[in-house]
Short mmCIF file of C-alpha atoms in Angstrom, two decimals:
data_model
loop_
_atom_site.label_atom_id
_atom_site.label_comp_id
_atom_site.label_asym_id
_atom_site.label_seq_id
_atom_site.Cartn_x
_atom_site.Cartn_y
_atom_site.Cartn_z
CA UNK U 2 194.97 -47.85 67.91
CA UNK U 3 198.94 -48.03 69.03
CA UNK U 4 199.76 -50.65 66.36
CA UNK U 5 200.07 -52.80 68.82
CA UNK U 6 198.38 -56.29 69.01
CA UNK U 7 196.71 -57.12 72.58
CA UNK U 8 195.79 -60.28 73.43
CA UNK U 9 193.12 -61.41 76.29
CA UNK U 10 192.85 -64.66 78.02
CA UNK U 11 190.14 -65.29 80.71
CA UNK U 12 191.33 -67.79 82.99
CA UNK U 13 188.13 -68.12 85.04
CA UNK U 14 189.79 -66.62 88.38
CA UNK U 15 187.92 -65.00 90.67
CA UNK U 16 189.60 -63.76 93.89
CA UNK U 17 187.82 -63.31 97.40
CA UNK U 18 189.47 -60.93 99.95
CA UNK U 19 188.34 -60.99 103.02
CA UNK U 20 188.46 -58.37 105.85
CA UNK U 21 187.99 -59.28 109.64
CA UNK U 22 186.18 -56.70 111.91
CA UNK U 23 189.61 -56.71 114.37
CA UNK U 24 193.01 -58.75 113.99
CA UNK U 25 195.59 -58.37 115.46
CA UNK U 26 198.79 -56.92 114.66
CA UNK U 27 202.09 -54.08 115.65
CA UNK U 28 198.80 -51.79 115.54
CA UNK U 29 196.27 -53.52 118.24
CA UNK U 30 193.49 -55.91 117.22
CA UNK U 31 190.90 -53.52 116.23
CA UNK U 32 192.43 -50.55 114.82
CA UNK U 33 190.65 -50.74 111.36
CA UNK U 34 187.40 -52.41 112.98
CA UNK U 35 185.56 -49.44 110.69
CA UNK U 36 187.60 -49.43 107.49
CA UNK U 37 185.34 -51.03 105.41
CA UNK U 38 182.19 -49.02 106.96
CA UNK U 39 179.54 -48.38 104.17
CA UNK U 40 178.79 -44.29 103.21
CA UNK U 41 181.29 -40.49 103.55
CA UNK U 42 182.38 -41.26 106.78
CA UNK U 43 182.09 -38.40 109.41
CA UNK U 44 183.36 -38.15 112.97
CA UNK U 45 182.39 -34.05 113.75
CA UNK U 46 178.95 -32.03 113.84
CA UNK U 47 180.61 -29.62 110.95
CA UNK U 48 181.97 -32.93 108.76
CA UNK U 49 178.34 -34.13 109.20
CA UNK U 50 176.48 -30.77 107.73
CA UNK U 51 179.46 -29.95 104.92
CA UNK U 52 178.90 -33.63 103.62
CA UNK U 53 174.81 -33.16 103.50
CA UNK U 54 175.76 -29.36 102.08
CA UNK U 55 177.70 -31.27 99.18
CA UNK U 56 175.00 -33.97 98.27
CA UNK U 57 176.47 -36.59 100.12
CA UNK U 58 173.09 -39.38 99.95
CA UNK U 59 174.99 -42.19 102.38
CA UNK U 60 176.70 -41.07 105.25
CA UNK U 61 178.17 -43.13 108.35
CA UNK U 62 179.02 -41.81 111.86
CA UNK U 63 182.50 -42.80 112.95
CA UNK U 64 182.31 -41.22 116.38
CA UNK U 65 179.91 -39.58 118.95
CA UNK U 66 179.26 -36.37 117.98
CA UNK U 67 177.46 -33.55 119.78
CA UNK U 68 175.77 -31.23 118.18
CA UNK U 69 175.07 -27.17 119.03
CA UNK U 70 172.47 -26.68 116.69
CA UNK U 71 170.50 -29.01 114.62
CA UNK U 72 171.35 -30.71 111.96
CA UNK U 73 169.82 -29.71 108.44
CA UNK U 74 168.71 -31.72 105.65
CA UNK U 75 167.79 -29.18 102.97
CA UNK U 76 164.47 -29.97 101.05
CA UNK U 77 164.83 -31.50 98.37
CA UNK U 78 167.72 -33.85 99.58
CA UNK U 79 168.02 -37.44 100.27
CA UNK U 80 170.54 -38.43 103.29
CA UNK U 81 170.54 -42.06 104.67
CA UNK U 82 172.38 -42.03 107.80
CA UNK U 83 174.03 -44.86 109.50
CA UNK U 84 174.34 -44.43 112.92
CA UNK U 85 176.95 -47.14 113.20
CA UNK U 86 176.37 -47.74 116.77
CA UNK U 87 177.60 -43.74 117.95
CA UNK U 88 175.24 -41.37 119.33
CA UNK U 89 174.13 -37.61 118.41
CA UNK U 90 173.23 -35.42 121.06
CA UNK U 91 171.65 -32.28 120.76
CA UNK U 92 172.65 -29.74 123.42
CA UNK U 93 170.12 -26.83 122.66
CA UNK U 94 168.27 -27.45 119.61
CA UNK U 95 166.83 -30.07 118.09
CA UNK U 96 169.32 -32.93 116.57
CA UNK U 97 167.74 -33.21 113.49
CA UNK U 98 165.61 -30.98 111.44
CA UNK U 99 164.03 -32.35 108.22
CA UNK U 100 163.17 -30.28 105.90
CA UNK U 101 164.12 -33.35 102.78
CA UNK U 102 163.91 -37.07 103.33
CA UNK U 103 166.10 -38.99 105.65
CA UNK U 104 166.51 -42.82 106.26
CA UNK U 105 168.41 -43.23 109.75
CA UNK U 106 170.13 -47.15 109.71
CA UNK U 107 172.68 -48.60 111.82
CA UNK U 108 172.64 -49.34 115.47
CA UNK U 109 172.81 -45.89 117.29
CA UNK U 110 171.48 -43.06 119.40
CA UNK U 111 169.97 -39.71 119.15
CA UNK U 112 169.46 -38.11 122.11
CA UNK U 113 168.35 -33.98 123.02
CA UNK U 114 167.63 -31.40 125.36
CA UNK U 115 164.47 -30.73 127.47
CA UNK U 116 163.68 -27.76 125.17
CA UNK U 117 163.17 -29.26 121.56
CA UNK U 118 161.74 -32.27 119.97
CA UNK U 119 165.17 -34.32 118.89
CA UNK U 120 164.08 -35.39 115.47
CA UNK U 121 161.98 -33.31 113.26
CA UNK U 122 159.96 -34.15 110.17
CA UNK U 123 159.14 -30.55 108.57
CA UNK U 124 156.37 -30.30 106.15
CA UNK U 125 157.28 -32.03 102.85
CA UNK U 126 159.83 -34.30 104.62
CA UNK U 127 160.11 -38.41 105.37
CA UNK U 128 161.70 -39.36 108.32
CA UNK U 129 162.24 -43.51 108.14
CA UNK U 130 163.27 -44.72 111.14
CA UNK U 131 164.75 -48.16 111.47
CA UNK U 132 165.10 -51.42 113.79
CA UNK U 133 168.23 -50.27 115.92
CA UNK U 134 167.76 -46.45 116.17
CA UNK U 135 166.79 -45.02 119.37
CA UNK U 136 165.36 -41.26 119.52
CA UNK U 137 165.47 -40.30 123.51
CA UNK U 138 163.80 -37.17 124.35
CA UNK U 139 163.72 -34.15 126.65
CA UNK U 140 160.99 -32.62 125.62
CA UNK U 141 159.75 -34.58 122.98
CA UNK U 142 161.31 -37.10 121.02
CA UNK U 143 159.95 -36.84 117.45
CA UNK U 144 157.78 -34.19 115.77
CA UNK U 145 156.23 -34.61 112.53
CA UNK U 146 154.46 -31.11 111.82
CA UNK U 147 153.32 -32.02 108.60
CA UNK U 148 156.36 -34.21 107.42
CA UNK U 149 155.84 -37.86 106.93
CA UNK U 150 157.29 -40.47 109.78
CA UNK U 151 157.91 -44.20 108.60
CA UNK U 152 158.75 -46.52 111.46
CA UNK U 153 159.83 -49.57 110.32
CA UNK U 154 161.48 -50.50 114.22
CA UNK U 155 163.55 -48.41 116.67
CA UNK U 156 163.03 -47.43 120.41
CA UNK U 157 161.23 -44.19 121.35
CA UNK U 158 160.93 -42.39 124.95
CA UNK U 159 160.94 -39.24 126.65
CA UNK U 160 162.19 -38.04 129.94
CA UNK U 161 158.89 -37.32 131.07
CA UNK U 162 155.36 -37.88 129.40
CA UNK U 163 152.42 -35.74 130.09
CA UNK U 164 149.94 -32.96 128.36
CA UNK U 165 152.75 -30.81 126.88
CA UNK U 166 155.72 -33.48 126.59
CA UNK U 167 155.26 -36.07 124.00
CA UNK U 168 157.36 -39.05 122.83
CA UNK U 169 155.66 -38.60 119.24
CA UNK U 170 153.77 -35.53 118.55
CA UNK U 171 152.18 -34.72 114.93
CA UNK U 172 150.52 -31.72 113.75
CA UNK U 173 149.53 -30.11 110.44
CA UNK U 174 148.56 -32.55 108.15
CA UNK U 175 151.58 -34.61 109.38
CA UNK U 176 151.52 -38.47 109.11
CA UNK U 177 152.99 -41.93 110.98
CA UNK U 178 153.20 -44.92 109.19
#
């Protein structure tokens, strides 16, 4: 102790900020519209991969980002990902290659290329997929080759839909729930 005597008096306070979505001000009415968004926030493919390289379990999307090569969540890991109404788009890979669990949230879009499947649950992975998420494919929207795929909502298509072009394909043990 200092020596010092330190009194404490609870006078049964509580305060309540609260923060509006836009207001307006010297700034414009909605420049901190996603200041209080949940999660590391990213806004570039490399921001998005560095923060699941560092352990990073909630992560939010603050722009549209488009992606070069897939993003990778290592096994092992657990990423949720809030969309927060912005879009991925895959160019030439898939956009999202599971090889741990992931939980995508939020209003948003992932779209890809007619080449890959856009989401991928790899063996050993979980893949939830929530009310709000759509997956739109090119050549197939979602594999599960022996992952695990939860759908608990969300809006699945394809560009086109015939023997080798699937909107869901699974293989290898792999499981929809």
């Amino acid at each position: 102790s200092d020596g010092e005597d330190h009194l404490h008096v609870d006078l049964g306070i509580n305060l309540v900020a609260t923060q509006l979505m836009a207001e307006e001000d010297s700034f414009g009415p909605d420049y901190d519209e996603d200041a209080w968004a949940d999660g590391f926030k990213v806004t570039t493919a490399q921001d998005l991969q560095a923060a699941i390289n560092n352990g990073e379990t909630n992560i939010t999307l603050m722009d549209d980002i488009t992606l070069a090569s897939a993003v990778e969540i290592p096994e092992g890991a657990t990423v949720a990902l809030n969309l927060n109404g912005k879009t991925l788009e895959a160019t030439n890979d898939a956009a999202i290659r599971a090889n741990g669990n992931l939980n995508l949230t939020g209003e948003g879009t992932i779209k890809g290329n007619a080449g890959q499947y856009v989401v991928r649950a790899q063996a050993g992975s979980t893949i939830t997929v929530n009310q709000g998420i759509v997956v739109e494919g090119g050549f197939g929207a979602i594999a599960v080759p022996g992952g695990k795929l939860i759908v608990n909502g969300g809006d699945f298509s394809n560009v086109e839909v015939n023997a080798s072009h699937y909107v869901v394909s699974v293989w290898n043990n792999g499981e929809v729930i």
